[in-house]
Coordinates of C-alpha atoms and ligand atoms in Angstrom, one line a residue:
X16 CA 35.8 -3.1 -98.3
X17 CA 37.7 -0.8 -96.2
X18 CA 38.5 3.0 -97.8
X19 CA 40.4 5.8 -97.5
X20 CA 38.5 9.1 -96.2
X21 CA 39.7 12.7 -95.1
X22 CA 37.2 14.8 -93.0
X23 CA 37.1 18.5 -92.9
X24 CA 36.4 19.9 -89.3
X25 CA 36.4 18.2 -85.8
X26 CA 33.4 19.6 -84.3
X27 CA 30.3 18.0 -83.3
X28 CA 29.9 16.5 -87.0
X29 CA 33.4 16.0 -88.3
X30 CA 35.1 14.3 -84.9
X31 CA 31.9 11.7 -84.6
X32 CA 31.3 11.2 -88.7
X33 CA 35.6 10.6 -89.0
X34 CA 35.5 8.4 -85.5
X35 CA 32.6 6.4 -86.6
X36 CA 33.7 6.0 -90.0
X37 CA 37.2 4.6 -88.5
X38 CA 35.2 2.9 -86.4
X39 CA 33.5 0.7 -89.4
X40 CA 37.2 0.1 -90.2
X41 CA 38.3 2.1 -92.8
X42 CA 41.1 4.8 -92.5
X43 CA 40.5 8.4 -91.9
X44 CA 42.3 11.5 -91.3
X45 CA 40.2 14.6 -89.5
X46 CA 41.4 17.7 -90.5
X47 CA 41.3 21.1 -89.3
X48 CA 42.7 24.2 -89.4
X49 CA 42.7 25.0 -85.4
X50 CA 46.2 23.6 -84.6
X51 CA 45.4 23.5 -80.8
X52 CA 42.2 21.2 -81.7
X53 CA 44.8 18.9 -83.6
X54 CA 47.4 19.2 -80.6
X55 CA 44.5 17.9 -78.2
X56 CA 43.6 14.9 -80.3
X57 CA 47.0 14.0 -80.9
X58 CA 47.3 14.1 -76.7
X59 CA 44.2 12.0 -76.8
X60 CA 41.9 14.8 -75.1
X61 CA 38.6 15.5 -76.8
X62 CA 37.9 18.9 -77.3
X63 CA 33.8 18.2 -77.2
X64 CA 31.5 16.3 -74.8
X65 CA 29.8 13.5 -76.4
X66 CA 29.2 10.4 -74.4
X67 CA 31.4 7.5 -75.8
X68 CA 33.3 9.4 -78.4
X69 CA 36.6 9.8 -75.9
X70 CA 37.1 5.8 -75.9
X71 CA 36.3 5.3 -79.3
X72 CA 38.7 7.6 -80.5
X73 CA 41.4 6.2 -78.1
X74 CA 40.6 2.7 -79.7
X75 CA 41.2 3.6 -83.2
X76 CA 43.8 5.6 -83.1
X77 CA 45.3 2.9 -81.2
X78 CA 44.7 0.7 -84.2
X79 CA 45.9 2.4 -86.6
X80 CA 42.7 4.0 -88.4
X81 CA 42.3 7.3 -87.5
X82 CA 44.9 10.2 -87.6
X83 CA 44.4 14.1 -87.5
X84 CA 46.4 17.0 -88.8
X85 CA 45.9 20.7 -90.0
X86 CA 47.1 20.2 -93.8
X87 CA 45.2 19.1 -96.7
X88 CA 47.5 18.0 -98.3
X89 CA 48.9 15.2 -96.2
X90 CA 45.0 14.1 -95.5
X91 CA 44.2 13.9 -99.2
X92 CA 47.3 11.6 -100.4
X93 CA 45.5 8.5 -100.5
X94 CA 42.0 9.5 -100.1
X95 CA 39.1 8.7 -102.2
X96 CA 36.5 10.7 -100.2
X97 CA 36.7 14.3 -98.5
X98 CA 33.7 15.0 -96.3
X99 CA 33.1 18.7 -95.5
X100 CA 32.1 18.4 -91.0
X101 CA 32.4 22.1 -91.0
X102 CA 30.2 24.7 -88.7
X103 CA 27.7 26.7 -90.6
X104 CA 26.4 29.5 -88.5
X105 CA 23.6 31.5 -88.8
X106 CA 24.6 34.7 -90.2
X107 CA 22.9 38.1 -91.5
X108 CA 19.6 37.4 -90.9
X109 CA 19.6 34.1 -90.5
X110 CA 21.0 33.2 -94.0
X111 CA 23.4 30.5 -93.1
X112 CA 27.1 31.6 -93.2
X113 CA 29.0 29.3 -95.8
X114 CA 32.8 30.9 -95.1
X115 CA 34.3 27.8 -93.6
X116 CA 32.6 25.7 -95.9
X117 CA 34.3 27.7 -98.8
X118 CA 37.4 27.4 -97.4
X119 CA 37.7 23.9 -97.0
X120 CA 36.3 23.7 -100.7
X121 CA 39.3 26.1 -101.3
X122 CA 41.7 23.8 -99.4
X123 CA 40.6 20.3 -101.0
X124 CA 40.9 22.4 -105.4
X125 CA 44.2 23.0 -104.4
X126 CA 45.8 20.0 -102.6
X127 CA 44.1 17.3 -104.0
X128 CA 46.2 15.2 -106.6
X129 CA 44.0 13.1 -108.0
X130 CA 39.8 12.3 -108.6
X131 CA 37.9 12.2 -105.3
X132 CA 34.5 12.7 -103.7
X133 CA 33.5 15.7 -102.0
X134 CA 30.8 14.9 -99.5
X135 CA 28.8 17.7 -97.9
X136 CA 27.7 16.5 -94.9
X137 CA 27.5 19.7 -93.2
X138 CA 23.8 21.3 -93.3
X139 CA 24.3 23.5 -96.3
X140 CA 21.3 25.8 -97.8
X141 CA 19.7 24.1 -101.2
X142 CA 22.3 25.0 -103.8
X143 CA 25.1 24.6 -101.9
X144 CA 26.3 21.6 -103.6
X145 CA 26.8 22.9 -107.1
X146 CA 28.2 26.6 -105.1
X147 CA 31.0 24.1 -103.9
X148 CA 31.5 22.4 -107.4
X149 CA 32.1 26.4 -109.0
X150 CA 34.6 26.7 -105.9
X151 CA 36.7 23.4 -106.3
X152 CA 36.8 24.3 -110.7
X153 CA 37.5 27.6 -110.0
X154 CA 40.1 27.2 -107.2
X155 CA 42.1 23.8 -108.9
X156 CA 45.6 24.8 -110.0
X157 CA 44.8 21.6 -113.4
X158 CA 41.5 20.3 -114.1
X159 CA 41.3 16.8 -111.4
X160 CA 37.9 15.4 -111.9
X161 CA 36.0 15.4 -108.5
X162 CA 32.0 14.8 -107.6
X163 CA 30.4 16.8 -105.2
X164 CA 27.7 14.7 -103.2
X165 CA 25.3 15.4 -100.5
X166 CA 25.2 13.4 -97.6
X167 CA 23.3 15.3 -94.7
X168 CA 24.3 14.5 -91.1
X169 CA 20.9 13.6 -88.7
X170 CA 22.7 13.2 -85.6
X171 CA 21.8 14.3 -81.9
X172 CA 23.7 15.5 -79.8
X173 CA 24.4 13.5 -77.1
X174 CA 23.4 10.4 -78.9
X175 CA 25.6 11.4 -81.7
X176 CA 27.6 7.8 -82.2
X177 CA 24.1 5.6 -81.5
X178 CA 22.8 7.8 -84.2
X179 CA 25.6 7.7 -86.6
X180 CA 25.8 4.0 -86.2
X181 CA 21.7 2.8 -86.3
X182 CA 20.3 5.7 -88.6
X183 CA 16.7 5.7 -89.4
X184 CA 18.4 6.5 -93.5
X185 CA 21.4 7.9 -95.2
X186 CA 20.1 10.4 -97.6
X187 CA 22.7 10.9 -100.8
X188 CA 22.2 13.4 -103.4
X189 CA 24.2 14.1 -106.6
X190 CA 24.3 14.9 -110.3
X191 CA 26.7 11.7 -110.8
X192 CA 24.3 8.4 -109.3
X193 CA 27.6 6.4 -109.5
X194 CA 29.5 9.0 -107.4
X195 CA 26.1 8.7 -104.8
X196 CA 26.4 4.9 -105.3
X197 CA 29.8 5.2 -104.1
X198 CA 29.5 7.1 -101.3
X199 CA 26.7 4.3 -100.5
X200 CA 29.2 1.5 -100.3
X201 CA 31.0 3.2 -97.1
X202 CA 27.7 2.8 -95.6
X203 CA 26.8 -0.4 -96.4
X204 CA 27.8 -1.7 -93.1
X205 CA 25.1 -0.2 -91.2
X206 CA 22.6 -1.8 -92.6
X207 CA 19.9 0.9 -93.6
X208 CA 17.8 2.1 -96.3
X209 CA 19.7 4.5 -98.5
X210 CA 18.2 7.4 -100.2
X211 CA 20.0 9.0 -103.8
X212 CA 18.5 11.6 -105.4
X213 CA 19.8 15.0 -106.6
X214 CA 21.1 17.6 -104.8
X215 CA 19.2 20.1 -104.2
X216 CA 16.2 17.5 -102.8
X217 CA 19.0 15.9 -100.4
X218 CA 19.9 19.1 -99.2
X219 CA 16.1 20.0 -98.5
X220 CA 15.4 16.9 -96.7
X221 CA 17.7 17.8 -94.4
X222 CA 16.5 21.4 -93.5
X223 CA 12.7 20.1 -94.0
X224 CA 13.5 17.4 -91.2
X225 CA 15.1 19.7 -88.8
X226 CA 11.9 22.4 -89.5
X227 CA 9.4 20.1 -88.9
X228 CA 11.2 18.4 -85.9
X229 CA 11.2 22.1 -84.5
X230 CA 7.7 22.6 -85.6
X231 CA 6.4 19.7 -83.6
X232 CA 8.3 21.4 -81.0
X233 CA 6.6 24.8 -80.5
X234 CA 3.2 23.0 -81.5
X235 CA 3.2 20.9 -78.3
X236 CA 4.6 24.8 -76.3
X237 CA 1.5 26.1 -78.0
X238 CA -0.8 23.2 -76.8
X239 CA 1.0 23.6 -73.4
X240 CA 0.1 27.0 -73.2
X241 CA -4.2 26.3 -74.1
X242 CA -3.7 23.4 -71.7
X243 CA -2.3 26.4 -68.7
X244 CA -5.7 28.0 -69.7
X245 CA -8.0 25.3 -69.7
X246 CA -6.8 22.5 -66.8
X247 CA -5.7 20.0 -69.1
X248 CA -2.0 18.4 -68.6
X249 CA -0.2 18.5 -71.9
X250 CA 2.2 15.6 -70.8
X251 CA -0.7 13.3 -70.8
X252 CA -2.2 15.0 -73.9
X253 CA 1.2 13.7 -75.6
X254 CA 1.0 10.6 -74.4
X255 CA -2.7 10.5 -76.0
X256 CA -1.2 11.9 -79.4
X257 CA 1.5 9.9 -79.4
X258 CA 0.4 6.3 -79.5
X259 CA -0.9 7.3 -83.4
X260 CA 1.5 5.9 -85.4
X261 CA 0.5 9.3 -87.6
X262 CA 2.3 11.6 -85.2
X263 CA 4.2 9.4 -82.8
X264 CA 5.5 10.2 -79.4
X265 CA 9.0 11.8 -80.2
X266 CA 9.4 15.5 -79.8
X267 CA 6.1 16.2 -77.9
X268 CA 7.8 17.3 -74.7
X269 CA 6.3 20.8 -74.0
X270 CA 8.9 22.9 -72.2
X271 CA 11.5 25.9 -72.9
X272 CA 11.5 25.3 -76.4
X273 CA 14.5 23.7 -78.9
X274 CA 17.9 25.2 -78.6
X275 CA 21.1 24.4 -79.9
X276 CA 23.7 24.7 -83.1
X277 CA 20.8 22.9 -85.4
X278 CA 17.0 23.6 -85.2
X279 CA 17.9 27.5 -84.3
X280 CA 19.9 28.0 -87.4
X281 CA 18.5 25.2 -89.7
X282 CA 14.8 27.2 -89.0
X283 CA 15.9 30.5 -90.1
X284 CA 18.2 29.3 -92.6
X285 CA 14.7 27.9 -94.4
X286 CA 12.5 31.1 -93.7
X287 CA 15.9 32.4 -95.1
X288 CA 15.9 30.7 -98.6
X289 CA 12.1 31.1 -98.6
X290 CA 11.9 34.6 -98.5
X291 CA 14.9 35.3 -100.9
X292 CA 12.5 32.9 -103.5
X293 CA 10.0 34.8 -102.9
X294 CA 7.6 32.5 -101.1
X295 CA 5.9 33.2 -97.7
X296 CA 6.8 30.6 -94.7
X297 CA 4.2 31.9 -92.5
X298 CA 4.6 28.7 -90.1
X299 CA 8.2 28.6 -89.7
X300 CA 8.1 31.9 -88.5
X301 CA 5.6 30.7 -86.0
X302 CA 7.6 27.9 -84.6
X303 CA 10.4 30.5 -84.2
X304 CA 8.1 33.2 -82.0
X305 CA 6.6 30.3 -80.5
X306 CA 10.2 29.0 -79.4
X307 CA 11.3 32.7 -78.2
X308 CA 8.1 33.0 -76.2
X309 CA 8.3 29.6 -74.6
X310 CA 11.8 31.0 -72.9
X311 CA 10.2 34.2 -71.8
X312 CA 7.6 32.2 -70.1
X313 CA 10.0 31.7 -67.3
X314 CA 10.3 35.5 -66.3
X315 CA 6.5 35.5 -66.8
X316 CA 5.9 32.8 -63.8
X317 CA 8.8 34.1 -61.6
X318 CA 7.4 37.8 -61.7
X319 CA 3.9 36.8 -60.8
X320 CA 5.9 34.4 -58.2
X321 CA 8.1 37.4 -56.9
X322 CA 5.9 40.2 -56.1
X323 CA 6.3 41.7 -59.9
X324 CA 9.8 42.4 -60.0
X325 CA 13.2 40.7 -60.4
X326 CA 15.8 43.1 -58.8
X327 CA 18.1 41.6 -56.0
X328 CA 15.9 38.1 -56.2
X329 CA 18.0 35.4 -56.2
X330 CA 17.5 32.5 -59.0
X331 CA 19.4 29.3 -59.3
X332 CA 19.4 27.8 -62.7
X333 CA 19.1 23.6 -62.6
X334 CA 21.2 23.3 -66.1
X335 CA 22.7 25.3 -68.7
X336 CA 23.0 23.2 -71.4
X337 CA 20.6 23.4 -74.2
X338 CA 19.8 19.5 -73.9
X339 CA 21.3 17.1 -71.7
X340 CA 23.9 14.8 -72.2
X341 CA 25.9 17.9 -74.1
X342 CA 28.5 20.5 -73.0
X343 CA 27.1 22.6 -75.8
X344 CA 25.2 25.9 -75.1
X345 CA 24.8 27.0 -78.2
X346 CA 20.8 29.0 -78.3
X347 CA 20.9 27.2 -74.9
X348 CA 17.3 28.8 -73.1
X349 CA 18.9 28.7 -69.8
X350 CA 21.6 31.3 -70.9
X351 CA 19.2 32.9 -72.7
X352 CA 17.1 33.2 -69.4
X353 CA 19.8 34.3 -67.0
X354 CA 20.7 36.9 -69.2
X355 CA 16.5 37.9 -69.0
X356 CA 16.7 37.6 -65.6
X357 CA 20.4 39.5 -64.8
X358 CA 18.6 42.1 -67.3
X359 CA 15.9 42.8 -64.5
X360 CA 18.7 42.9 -61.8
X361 CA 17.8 39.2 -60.4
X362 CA 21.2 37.4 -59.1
X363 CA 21.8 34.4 -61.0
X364 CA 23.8 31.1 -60.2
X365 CA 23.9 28.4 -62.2
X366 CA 24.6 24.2 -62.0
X367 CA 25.2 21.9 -64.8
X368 CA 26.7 19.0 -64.9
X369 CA 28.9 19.4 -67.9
X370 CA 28.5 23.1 -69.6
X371 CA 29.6 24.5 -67.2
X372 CA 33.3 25.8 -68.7
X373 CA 31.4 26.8 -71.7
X374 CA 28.9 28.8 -69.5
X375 CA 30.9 30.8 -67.8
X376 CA 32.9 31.6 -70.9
X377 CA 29.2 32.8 -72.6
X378 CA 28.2 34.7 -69.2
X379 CA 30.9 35.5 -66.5
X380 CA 28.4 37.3 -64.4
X381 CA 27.1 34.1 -63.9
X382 CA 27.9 32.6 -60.8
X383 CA 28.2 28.4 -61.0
X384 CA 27.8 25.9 -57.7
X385 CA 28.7 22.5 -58.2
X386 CA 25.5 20.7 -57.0
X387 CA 21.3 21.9 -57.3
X388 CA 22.4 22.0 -53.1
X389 CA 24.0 24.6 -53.2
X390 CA 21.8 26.3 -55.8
X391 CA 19.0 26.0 -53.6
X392 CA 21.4 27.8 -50.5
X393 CA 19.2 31.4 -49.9
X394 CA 17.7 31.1 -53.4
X395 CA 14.0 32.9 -54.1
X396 CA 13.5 30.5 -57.0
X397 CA 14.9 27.3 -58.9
X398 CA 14.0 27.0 -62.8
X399 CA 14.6 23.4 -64.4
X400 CA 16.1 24.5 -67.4
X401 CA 17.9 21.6 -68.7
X402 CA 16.3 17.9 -68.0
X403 CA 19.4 16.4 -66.4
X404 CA 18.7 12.9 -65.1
X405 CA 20.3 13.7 -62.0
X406 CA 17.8 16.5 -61.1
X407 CA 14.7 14.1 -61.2
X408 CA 15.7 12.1 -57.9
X409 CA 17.3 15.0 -55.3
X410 CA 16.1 15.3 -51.8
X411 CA 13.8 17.5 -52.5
X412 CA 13.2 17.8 -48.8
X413 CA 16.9 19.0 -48.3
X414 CA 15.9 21.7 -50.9
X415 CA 13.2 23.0 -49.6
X416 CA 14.9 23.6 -46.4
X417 CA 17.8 25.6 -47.9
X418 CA 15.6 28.0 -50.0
X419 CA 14.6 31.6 -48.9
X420 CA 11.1 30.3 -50.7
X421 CA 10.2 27.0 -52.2
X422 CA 9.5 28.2 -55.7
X423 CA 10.4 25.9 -58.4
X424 CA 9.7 26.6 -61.8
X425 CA 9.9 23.3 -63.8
X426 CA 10.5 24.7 -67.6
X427 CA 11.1 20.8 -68.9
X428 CA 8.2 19.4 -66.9
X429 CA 10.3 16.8 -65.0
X430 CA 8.3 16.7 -62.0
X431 CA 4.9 15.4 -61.0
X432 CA 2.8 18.7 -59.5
X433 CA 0.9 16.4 -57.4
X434 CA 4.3 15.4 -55.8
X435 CA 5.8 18.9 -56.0
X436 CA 2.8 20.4 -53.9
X437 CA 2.3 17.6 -51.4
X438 CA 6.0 18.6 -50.8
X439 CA 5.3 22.2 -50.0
X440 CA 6.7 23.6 -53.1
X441 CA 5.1 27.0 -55.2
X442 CA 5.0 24.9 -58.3
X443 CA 5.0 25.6 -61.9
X444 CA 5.3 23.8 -65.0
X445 CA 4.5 24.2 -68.5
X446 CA 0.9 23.3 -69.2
X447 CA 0.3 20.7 -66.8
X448 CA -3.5 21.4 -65.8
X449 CA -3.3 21.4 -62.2
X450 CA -1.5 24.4 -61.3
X451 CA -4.3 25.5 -63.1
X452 CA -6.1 28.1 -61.1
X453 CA -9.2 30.4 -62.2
X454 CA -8.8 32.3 -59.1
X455 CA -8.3 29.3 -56.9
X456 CA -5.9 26.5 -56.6
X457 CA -7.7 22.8 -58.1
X458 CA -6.0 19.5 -57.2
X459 CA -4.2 17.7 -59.8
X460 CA -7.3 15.7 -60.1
X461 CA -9.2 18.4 -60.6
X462 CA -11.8 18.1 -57.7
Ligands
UDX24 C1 18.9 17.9 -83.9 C2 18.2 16.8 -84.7 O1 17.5 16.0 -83.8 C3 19.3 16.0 -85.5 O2 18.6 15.1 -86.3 C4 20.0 17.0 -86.4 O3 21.0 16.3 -87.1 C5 20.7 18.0 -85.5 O4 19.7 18.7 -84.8 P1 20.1 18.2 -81.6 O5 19.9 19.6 -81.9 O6 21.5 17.7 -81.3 O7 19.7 17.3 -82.9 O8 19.2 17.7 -80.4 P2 17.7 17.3 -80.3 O9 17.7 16.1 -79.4 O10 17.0 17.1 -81.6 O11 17.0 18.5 -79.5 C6 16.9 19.7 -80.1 C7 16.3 20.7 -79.1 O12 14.9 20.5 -79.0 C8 16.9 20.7 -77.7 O13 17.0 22.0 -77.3 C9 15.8 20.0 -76.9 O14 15.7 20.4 -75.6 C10 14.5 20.4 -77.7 N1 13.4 19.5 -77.6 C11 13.6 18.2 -78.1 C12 12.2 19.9 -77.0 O15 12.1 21.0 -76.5 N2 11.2 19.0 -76.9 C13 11.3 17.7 -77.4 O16 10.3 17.0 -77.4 C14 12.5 17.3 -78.0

């Protein structure tokens, strides 16, 4: 049964969550305040990069279903839901920073006309939902009854419509069940299992998925970095792990650690909330120095590759993103590298094939090529920063050949050593055994 939905924000979240929700055929309006973000839409340009979203958005706005605008008002006419897609930075130390989320709360108390359901899907600390319920009373000009629900978002960049549409559950928490059965119905037509519970527990399974995703993250970089010490290759060590059904084979891929608008800000938003309670979260602050160190293992490798100092070298970066498949560089390592490396006076050029607008907007000292060719032109070093498909098949040959020296420092382990030094290359990688050396090189087969 087709409804009526209004979503606040057209970021990441809100354009994919009001898309996809149009998509399933009901009508929504996005909303957001940014009238140049609305202006784009309206022209049919999509102000993010997320593979698919452009032509589904063309689609049903062609049909009919979904509309944007900047005012409230118009969006909330008909509609029986509001979700809240807005960005919630991290913000003094780390607590997450709610402002936007208030003001939509602000904007929905005073132009909405008649009872509707306020979803949070935005990742909001635990608490949030009844902070936003005090708003909406306070803020509404007459008493409108309204629910407040939680409704957590779990999608990837990059694979943010796949995820939307096949999720592994939708997790609903409220102090009204029927308003959580409700918001249940809209998702009825994909066909998954459906969580309710209260509030507060929705709101922590969000942060308590994102923390332990990261933590399986930085507990494969620290099994990387016993593997560097003792010849083992942690890629096959994953593979090993993986095929218990107990740990599973996602997430395992030792490299330059997590990055982007979520695990970053969803980790310190929980050490956060932990530490204002009063209890001690020893391992999240773990997974976070594990991730910062797994960055600065790059400068690590390319100092004891470059005679011990950076200044003058010249380092091409192969991606800039923080994953592929995204524009987004948000706690991206590669940026977070080059500006390591243009700290130690190294010259930095980067390549990526999609960030690169919002990379040089982050970093103008950075210098951007349009291919890993020209990357490699005079370069002392390469670092795979960002595991781009297309950098797993170049002529590596060609590379070589245009390089001052053939060091390449893999940081998402997309090569094969054995390959990479049959090739002529200075390779390293993170943890893969057989650049392991105790004062002399061993084959990858260790003999
Ligand atoms: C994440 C969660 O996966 C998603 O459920 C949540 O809703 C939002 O945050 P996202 O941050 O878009 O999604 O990307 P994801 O694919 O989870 O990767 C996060 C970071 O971890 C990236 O920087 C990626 O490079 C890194 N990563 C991921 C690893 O370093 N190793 C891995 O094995 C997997």
């Amino acid at each position: 049964m087709k409804k009526n939905i209004a979503v606040a924000g057209t970021g990441y979240v809100g354009l994919t969550t009001g898309t996809c929700f149009a998509d399933l055929g009901n009508r929504v309006t996005c909303i957001d305040i940014n009238p140049d973000k609305i202006a784009m839409l309206e022209r049919g340009e999509v102000p993010i990069y997320e593979p698919g979203l452009s032509e589904m958005i063309t689609r049903n706005v062609k049909a009919g279903r979904l509309h944007f605008t900047t005012d409230y008002k118009t969006a909330l006419e008909e509609a029986e839901y509001v979700f809240i897609c807005v960005g919630t930075p991290s913000g003094v130390d780390g607590e997450a920073d709610l402002r936007y989320v208030r003001m939509a709360a602000e904007s929905i108390a005073k132009t909405m006309t008649h009872p509707i359901i306020i979803v949070n899907k935005s990742t909001v600390p635990v608490g949030t939902g009844d902070w936003v319920a005090d708003i909406v009373h306070r803020s509404q000009p007459k008493p409108i009854p309204f629910d407040v629900v939680s409704c957590p978002e779990f999608m990837r960049e990059g694979s943010a419509l796949y995820d939307f549409m096949n999720p592994d559950r939708v997790v609903l928490g409220s102090k009204n069940k029927d308003a959580a059965e409700k918001v249940a119905q809209i998702h009825i037509p994909l066909r998954t299992r459906i969580i309710v519970t209260d509030l507060r527990t929705a709101e922590m399974i969000k942060y308590a998925s994102n923390a332990f995703l990261a933590t399986k993250i930085s507990f494969i970089n620290e099994i990387a970095a016993i593997c560097e010490k003792m010849g083992a290759d942690v890629n096959e060590v994953a593979v090993g792990m993986g095929y218990d059904k107990r740990i599973g084979p996602q997430f395992l891929n030792a490299g330059l650690g997590y990055g982007g608008s979520c695990f970053p800000k969803d980790v310190k938003a929980l050490e956060h909330m932990a530490l204002v309670q009063g209890s001690h979260p020893a391992l999240l602050r773990a997974v976070m120095d594990i991730n910062r160190d797994a960055r600065r293992w790059v400068i690590f490798q390319l100092r004891a590759l470059l005679g011990g100092q950076l200044n003058h070298r010249k380092i091409g970066l192969l991606g800039l993103a923080f994953k592929p498949n995204t524009d987004d560089i948000r706690e991206s390592p590669a940026l977070e590298i080059a500006r390591m490396l243009q700290y130690e006076g190294a010259l930095i050029t980067g390549y990526d094939p999609v960030a690169m607008g919002n990379a040089s907007r982050d970093n103008p000292e950075l210098r951007l090529v349009e291919s890993a060719y020209e990357l490699a032109d005079g370069a002392d070093a390469l670092v795979v920063c960002t595991e781009w498909n297309e950098f797993k098949q170049v002529d590596f040959v060609r590379i070589k050949e245009s390089m001052k020296q053939p060091i390449l420092v893999d940081g998402r382990n997309i090569y094969e050593p054995d390959m990479m030094q049959e090739l002529g290359f200075i390779y390293r990688a993170v943890g893969r055994g057989s650049t392991f050396t105790n004062g002399h090189e061993f084959a990858h087969n260790g003999n």
